[in-house]
Tab-separated table of C-alpha atoms in Angstrom:
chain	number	residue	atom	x	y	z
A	1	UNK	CA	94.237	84.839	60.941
A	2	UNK	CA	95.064	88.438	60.817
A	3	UNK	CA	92.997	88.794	64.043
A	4	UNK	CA	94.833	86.099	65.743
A	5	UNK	CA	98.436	87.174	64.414
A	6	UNK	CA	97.651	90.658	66.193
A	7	UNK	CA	96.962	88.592	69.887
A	8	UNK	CA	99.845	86.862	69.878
A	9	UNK	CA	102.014	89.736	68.572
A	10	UNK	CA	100.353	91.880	71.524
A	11	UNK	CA	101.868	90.035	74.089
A	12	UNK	CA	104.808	90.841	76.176
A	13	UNK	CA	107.603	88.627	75.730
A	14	UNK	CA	107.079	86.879	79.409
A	15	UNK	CA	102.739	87.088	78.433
A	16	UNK	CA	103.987	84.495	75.288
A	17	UNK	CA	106.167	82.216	77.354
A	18	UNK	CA	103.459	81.877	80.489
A	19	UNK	CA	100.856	81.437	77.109
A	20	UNK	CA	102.682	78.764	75.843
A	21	UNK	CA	103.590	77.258	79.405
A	22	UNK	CA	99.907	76.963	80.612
A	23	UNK	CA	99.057	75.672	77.066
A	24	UNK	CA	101.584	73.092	77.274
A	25	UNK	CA	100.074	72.169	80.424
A	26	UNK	CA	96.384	71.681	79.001
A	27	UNK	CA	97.981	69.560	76.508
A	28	UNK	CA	98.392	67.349	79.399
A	29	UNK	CA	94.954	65.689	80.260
A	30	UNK	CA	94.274	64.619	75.918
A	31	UNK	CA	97.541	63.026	76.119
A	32	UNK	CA	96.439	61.235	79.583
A	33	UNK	CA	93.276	60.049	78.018
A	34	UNK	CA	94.690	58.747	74.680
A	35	UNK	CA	97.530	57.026	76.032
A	36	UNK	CA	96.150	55.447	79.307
A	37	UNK	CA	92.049	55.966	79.654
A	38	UNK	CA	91.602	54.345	75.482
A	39	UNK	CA	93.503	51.277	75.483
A	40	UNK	CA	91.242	50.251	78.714
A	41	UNK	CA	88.576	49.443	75.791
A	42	UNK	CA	91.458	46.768	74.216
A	43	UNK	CA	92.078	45.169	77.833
A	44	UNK	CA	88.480	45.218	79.627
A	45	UNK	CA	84.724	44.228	78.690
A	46	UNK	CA	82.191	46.968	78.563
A	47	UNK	CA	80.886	48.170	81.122
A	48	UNK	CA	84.382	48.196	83.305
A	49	UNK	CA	86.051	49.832	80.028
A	50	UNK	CA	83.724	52.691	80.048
A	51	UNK	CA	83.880	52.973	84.410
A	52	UNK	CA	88.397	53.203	83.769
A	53	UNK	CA	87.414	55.381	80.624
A	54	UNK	CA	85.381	58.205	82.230
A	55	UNK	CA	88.101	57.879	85.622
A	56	UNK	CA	91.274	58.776	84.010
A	57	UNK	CA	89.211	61.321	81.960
A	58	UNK	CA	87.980	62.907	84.908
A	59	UNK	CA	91.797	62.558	86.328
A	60	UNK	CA	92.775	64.495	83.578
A	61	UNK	CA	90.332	67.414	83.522
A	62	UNK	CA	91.150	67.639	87.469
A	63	UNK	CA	94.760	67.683	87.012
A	64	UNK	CA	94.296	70.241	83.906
A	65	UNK	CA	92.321	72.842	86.461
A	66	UNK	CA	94.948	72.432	89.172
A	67	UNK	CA	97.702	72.944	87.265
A	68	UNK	CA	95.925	76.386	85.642
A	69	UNK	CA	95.097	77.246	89.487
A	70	UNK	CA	98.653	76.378	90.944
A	71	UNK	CA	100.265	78.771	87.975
A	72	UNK	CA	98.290	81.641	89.297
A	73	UNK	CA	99.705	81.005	91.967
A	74	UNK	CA	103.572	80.565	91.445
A	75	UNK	CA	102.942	84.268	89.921
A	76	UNK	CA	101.348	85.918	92.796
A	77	UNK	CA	97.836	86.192	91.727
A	78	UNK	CA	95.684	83.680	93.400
A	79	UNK	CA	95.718	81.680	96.822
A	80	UNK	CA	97.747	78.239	96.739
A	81	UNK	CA	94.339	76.188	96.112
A	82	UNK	CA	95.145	73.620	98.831
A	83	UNK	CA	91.493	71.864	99.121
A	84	UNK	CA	91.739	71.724	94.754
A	85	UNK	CA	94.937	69.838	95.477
A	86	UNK	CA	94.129	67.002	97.962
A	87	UNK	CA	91.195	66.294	95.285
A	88	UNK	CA	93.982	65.828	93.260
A	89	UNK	CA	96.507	63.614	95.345
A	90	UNK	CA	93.062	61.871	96.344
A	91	UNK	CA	91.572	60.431	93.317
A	92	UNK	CA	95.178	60.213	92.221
A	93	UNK	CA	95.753	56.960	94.135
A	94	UNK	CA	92.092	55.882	94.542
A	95	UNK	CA	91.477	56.095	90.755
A	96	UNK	CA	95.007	54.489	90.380
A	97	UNK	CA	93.819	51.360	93.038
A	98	UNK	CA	90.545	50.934	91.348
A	99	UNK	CA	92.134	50.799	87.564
A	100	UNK	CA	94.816	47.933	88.999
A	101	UNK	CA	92.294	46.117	90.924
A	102	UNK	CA	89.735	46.020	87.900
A	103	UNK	CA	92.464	45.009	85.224
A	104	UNK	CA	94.028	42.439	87.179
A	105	UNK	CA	90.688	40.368	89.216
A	106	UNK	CA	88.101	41.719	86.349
A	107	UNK	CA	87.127	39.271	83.540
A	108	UNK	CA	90.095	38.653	81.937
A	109	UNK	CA	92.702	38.179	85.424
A	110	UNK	CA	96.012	38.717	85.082
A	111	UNK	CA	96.432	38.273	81.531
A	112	UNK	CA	96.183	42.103	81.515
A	113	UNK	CA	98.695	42.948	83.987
A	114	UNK	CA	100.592	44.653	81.616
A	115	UNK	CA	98.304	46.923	80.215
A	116	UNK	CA	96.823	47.860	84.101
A	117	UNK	CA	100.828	48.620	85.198
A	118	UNK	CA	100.737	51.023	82.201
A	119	UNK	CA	97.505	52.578	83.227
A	120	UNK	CA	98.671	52.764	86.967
A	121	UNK	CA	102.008	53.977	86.295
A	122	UNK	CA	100.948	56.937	83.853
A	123	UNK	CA	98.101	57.677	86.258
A	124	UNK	CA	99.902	58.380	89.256
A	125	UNK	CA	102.938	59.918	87.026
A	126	UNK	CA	100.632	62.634	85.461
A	127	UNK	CA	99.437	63.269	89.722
A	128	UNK	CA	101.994	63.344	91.042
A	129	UNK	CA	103.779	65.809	88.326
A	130	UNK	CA	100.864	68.424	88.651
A	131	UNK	CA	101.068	68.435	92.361
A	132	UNK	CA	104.686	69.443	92.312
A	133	UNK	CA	104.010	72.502	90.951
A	134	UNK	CA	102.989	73.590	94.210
A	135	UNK	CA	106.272	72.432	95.854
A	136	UNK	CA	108.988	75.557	95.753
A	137	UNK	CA	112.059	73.046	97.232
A	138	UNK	CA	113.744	70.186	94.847
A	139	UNK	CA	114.130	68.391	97.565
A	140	UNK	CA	110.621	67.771	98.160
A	141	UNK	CA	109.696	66.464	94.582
A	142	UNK	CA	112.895	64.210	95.116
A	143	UNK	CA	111.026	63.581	98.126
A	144	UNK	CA	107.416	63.192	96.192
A	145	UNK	CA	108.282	60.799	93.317
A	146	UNK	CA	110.557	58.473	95.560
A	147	UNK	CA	107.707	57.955	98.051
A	148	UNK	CA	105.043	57.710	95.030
A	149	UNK	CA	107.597	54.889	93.905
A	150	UNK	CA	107.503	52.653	96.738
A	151	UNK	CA	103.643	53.163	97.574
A	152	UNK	CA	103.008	52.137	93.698
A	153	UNK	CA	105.256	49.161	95.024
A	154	UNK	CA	103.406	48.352	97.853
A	155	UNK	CA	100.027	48.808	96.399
A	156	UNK	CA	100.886	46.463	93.763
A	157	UNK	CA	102.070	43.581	95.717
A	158	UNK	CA	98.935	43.776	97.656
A	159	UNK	CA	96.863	43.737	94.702
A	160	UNK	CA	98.427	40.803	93.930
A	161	UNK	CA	101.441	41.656	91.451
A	162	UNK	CA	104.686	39.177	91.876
A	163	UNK	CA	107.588	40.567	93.511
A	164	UNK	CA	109.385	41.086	90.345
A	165	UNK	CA	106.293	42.610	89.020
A	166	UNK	CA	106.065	45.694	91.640
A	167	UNK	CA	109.702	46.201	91.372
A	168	UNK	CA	109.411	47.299	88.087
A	169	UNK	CA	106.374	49.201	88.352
A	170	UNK	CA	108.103	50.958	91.047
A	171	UNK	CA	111.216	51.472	88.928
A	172	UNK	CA	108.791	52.698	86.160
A	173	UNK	CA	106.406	54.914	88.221
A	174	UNK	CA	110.560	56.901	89.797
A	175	UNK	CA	111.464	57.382	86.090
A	176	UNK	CA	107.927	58.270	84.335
A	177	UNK	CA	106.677	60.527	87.670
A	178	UNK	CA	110.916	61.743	87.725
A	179	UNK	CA	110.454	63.171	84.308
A	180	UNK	CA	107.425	64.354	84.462
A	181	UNK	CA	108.273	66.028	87.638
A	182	UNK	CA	111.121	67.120	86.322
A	183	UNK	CA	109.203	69.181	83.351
A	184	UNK	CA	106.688	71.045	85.173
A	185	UNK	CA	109.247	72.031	87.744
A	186	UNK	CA	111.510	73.362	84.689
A	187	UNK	CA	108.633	75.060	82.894
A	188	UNK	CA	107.373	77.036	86.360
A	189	UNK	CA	110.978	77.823	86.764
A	190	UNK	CA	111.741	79.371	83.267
A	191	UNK	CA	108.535	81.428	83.005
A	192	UNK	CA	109.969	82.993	86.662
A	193	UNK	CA	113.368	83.659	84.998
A	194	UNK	CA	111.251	85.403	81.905
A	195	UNK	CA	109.645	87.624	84.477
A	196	UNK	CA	112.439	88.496	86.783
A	197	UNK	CA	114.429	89.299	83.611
A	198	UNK	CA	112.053	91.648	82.146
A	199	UNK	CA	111.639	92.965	85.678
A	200	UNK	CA	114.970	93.540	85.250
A	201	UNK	CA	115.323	95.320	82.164
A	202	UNK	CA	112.305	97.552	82.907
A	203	UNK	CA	114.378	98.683	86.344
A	204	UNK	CA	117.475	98.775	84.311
A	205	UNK	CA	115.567	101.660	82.210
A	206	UNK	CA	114.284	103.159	85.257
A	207	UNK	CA	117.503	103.474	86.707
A	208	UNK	CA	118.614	105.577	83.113
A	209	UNK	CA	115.802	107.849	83.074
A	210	UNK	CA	117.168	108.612	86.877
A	211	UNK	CA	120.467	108.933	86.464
A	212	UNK	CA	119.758	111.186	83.170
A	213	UNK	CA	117.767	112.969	85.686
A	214	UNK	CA	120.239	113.294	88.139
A	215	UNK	CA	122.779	114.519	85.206
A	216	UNK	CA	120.942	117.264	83.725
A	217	UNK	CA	120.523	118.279	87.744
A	218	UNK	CA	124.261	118.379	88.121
A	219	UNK	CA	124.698	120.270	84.801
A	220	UNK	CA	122.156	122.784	85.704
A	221	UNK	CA	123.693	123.392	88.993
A	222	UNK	CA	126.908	123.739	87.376
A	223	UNK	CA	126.159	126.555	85.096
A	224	UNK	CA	123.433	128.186	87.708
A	225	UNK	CA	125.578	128.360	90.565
A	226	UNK	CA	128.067	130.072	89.239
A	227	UNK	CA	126.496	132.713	86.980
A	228	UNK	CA	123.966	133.452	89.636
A	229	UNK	CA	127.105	133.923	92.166
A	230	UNK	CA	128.382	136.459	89.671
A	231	UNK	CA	125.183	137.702	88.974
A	232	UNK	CA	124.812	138.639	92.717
A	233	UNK	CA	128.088	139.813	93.222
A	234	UNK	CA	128.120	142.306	90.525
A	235	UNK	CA	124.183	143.772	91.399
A	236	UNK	CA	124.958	144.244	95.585
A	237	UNK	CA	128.505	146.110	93.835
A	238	UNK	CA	125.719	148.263	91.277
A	239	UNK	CA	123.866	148.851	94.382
A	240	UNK	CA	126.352	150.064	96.303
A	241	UNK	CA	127.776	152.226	93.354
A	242	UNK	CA	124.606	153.247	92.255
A	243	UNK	CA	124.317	154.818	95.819
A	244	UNK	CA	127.364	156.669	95.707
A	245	UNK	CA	126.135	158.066	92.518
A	246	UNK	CA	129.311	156.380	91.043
A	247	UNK	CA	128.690	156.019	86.914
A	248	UNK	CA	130.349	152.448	87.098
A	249	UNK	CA	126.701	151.389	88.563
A	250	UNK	CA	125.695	150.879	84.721
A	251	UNK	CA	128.640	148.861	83.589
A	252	UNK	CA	127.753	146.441	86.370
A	253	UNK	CA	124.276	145.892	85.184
A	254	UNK	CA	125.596	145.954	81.443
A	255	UNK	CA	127.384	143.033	83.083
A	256	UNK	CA	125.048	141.268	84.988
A	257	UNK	CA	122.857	141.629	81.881
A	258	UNK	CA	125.463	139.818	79.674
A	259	UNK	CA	126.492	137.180	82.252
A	260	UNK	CA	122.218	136.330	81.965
A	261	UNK	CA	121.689	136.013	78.898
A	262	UNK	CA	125.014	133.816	78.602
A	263	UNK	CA	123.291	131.542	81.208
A	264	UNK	CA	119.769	131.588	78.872
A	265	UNK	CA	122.470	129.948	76.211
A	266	UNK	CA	124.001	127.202	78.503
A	267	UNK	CA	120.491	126.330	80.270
A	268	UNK	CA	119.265	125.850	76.525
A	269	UNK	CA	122.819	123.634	75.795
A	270	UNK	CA	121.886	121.907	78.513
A	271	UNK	CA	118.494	121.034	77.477
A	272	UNK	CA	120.239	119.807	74.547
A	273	UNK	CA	122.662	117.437	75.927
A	274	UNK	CA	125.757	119.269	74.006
A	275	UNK	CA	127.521	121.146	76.213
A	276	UNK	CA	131.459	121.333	77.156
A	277	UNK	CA	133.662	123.216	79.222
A	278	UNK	CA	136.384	124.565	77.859
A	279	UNK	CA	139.394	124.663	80.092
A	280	UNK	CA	140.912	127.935	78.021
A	281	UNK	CA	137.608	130.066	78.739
A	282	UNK	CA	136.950	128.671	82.146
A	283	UNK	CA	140.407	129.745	83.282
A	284	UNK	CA	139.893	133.075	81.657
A	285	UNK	CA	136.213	133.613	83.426
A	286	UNK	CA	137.202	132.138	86.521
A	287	UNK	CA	140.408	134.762	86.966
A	288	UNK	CA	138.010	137.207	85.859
A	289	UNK	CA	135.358	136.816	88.181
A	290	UNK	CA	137.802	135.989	91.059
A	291	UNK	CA	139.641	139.551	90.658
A	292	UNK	CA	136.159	141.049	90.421
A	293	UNK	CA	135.268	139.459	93.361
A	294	UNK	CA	138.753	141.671	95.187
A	295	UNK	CA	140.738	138.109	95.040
A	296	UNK	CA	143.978	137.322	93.726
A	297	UNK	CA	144.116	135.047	91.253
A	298	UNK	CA	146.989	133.371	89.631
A	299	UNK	CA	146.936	130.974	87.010
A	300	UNK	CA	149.868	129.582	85.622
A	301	UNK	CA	150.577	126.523	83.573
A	302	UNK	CA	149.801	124.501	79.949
A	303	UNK	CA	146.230	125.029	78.360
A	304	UNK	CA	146.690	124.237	74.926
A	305	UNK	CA	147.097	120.529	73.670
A	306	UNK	CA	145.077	118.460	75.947
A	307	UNK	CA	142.823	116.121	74.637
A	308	UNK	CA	139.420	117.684	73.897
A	309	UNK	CA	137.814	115.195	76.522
A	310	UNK	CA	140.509	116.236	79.541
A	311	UNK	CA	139.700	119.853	78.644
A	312	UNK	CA	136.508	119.375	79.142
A	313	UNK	CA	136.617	117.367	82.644
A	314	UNK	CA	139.290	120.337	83.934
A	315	UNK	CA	137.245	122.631	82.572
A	316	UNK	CA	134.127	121.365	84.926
A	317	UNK	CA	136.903	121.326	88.054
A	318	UNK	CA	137.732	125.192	87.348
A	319	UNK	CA	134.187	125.993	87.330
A	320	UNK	CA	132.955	124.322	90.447
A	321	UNK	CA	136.197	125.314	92.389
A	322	UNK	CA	135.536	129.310	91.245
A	323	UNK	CA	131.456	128.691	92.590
A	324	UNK	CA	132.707	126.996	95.755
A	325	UNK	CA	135.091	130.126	96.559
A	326	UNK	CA	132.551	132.533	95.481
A	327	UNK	CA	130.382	131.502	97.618
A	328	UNK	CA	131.636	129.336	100.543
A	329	UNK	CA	134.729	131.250	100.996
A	330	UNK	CA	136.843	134.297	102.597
A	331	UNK	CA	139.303	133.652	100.333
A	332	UNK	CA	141.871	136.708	99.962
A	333	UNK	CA	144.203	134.387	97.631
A	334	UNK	CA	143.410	131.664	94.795
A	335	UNK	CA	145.702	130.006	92.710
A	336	UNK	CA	144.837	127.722	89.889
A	337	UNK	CA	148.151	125.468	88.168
A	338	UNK	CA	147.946	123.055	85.456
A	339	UNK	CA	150.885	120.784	85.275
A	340	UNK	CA	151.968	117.945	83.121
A	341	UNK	CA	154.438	115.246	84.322
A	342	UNK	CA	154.903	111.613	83.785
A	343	UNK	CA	151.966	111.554	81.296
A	344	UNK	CA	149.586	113.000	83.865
A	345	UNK	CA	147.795	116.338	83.594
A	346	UNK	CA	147.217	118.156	87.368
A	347	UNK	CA	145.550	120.624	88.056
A	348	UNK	CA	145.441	122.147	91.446
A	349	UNK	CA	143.386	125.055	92.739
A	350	UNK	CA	144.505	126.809	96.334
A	351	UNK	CA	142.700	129.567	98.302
A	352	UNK	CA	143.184	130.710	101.803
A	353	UNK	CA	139.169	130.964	102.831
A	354	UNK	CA	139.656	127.953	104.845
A	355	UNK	CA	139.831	129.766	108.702
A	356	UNK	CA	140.828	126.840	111.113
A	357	UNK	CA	140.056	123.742	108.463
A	358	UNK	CA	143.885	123.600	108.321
A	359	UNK	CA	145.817	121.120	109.978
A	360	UNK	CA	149.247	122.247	109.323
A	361	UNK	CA	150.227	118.447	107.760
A	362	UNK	CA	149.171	119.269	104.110
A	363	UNK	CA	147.409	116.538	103.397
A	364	UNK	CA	144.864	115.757	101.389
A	365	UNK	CA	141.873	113.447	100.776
A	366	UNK	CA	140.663	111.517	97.914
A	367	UNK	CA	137.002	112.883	97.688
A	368	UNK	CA	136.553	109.994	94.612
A	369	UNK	CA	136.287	107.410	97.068
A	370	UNK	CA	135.218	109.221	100.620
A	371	UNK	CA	132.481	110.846	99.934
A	372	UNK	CA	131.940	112.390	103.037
A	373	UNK	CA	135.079	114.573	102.959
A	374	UNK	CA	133.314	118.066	102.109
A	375	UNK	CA	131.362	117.677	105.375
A	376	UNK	CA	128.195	119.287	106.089
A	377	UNK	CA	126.181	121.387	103.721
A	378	UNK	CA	128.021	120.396	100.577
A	379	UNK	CA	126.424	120.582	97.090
A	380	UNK	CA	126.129	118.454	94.566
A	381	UNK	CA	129.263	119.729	93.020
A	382	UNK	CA	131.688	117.584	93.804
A	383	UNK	CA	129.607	114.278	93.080
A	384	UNK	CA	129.337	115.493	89.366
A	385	UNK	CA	132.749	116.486	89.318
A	386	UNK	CA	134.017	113.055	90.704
A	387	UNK	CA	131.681	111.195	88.053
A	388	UNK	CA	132.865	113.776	85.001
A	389	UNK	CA	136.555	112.816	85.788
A	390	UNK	CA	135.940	109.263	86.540
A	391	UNK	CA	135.063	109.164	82.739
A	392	UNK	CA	138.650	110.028	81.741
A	393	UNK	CA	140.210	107.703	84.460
A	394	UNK	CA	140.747	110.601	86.862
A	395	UNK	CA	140.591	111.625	90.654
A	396	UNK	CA	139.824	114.321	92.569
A	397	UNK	CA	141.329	115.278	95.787
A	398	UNK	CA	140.396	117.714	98.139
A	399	UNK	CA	141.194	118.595	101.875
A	400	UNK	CA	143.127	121.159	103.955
A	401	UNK	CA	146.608	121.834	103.190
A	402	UNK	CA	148.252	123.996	106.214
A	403	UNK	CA	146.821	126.596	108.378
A	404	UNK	CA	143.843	128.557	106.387
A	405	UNK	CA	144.642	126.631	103.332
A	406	UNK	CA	142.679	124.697	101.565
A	407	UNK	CA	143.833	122.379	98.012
A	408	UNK	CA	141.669	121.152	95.381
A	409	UNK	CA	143.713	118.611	92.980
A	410	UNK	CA	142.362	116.996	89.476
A	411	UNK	CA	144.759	114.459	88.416
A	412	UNK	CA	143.900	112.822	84.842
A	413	UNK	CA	146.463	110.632	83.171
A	414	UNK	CA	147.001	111.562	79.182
A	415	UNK	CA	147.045	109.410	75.888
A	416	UNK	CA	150.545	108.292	74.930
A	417	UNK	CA	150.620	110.837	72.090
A	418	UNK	CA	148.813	114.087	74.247
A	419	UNK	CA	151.776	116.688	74.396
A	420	UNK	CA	150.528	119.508	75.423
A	421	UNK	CA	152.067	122.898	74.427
A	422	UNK	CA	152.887	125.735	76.371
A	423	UNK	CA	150.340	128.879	76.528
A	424	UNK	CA	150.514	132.008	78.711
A	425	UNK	CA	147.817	132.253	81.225
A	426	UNK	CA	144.621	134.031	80.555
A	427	UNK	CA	144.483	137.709	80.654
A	428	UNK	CA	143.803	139.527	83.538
A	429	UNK	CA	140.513	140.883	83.616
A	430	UNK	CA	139.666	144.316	84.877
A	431	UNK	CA	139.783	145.115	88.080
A	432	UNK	CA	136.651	146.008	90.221
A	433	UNK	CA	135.133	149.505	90.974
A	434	UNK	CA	136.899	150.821	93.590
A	435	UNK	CA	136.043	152.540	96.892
A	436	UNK	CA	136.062	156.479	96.557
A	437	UNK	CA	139.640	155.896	98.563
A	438	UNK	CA	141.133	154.283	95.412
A	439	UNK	CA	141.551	150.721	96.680
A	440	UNK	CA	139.156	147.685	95.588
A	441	UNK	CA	136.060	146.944	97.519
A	442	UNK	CA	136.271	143.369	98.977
A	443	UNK	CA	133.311	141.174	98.950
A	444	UNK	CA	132.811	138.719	101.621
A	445	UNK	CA	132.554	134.945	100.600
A	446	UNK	CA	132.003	132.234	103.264
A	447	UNK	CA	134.595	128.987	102.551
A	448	UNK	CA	134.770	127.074	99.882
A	449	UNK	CA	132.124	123.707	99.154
A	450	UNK	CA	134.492	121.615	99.339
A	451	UNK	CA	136.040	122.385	102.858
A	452	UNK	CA	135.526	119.828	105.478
């Protein structure tokens, strides 16, 4: 039992169902024999009894291995077995014919009409039922039993059946053949529906694994880009101090050092699944880094008091802006605002690396739903960004907004009781090494990611 338990409880969920389809089917033929092929031995002397016995038996076995060999094939794993089917429709009606024509001119006449309309209508019901398993189209069974009907009709008037008689025999063969019919067509069409449904719910979990995948992608380009942008800026600034025999050289590494092992932490967060952005310490790094980088930054605006969710999403905005002006920009200029108005929470980030993107009408573009807006050779950024935000019901918007300006906007809407308070703007960081002249040493950055 224990041995048997363990088969069943093997089995996919669709496996069981097609099991107990395809048994239900070989159920089939023993209920053909004991209902039509052993009351022939009440109706009609030996040796004609055992002749109708062995021919519905035979029926049955035939209709048991086409119905196994059609199921293969409604799932895709054998041939439609065409020649096994003819056999079937074929000794369908002949062994139909020769049951009518025994019971009604054998020994006993007509007195057995009855029983041989029974026979002949559960003969040609049981055919004509396995053969629609290899019809696809309703309207073809509809098609099948209704022509079944009036041949059963016509075959018994010319075996001699009254009028009357082959009426009902008709009427019986369209309901018995209907229903029959009816449940092999639902039984193919259920074990489909198991299939496609598990096919379903195994590409459902396909479709996690990639969009985890494509997450933890995002996230990891996130913190890379960056820290590596930083990471570069700050060794070609070593480099070139380090040349001028200029002490700040090892302050810059010190730095570059730090800002490395700070991205060992987040990759490892990452890994984790349970890192945030915090929109107080992005602000803060990204001013930083910008003035390092011989741009001025301005924040201005409300940190403290948002939701810990909003922080988070703006945090993710100021972090992706500050890589995409780093390294995609000439920017000379950035400015970073939060606002809060009308229970929304904006925050906008400007810079002036946009040479010729500008169109002078200061316009923008909602990147949330026009994907295409940060043109060629665009990252991955933005797509993350858009997805982050779209998790607190917000938008992003970015496009050119005058002549060498360019406007990234985050607009979230906040929680009925989110006020946020007031907070002054991060402090400045320090300022870079300068030149021997005494003024800052600009670094290049081409415009940012999100320009058009």
């Amino acid at each position: 039992m224990s041995g048997r338990g363990g088969w069943w409880r093997g089995k996919s969920t669709p496996a069981k169902v097609e099991t107990y389809t395809r048994w239900s089917f070989h159920t089939f033929p023993f209920v053909e024999v004991a209902a039509f092929a052993l009351p022939a031995f009440g109706y009609v002397p030996a040796p004609v009894n055992w002749i109708l016995f062995l021919l519905v038996s035979a029926h049955a076995a035939l209709g048991a291995v086409t119905a196994s060999l059609t199921l293969d094939w409604t799932r895709g794993r054998r041939p439609l077995p065409v020649r096994l089917l003819w056999a079937l429709g074929t000794a369908t009606v002949v062994i139909a014919v020769v049951n009518l024509v025994l019971a009604l001119h054998g020994p006993r006449g007509t007195d057995n009409g009855a029983a041989a309309g029974t026979v002949f209508v559960g003969v040609l019901s049981f055919g004509i039922s396995t053969l629609a398993l290899a019809v696809r189209e309703t309207r073809r069974m509809v098609y099948g039993v209704l022509g079944a009907a009036l041949g059963a009709g016509a075959v018994a008037v010319l075996a001699g059946v009254p009028a009357p008689g082959a009426a009902v025999t008709a009427g019986a063969v369209v309901l018995a053949a209907g229903f029959f019919t009816f449940a092999s067509a639902f039984s193919v069409w259920m074990l489909n529906a198991v299939y496609e449904l598990d096919e379903a719910r195994e590409t459902r979990a396909r479709l996690a694994v990639a969009e985890e995948r494509l997450r933890f992608g995002r996230d990891l380009h996130d913190v890379m880009g960056r820290n590596l942008a930083v990471v570069a800026l700050k060794s070609e600034l070593a480099v070139q101090l380090a040349r001028r025999g200029r002490p700040e050289a090892v302050e810059q590494m010190i730095e570059v050092q730090r800002i490395a092992r700070e991205t060992q932490r987040e990759v490892r967060e990452v890994v984790r699944g349970y890192r945030e952005a915090d929109l107080r310490t992005e602000l803060a790094g990204a001013q930083g880094v910008l003035t390092a980088a011989g741009i001025d930054c301005e924040v201005s605006g409300p940190v403290t008091g948002l939701p810990a969710e909003i922080q988070s999403a703006l945090g993710w905005v100021v972090r992706e802006a500050t890589t995409n002006v780093l390294r995609h920009g000439d920017a000379g200029r950035c400015a970073v605002s939060l606002r809060v108005a009308e229970g929304r929470v904006t925050l906008t980030v400007e810079n002036d690396g946009a040479p010729g993107s500008g169109t002078g009408t200061g316009s923008s573009t909602d990147t949330s739903t026009d994907p295409g807006i940060a043109g060629p050779g665009r990252g991955s950024g933005l797509a993350g960004l858009r997805e982050r935000l779209r998790e607190v019901d917000g938008v992003l918007r970015a496009g050119p907004a005058g002549t060498d300006l360019f406007r990234l906007t985050a607009e979230v809407p906040l929680p009925p009781d989110s006020v946020p308070e007031q907070a002054p703007a991060p402090e400045q960081a320090p300022a870079p090494a300068s030149e021997p002249g005494g003024s800052p040493r600009p670094v290049p950055h081409p415009v940012s990611e999100v320009t058009p």
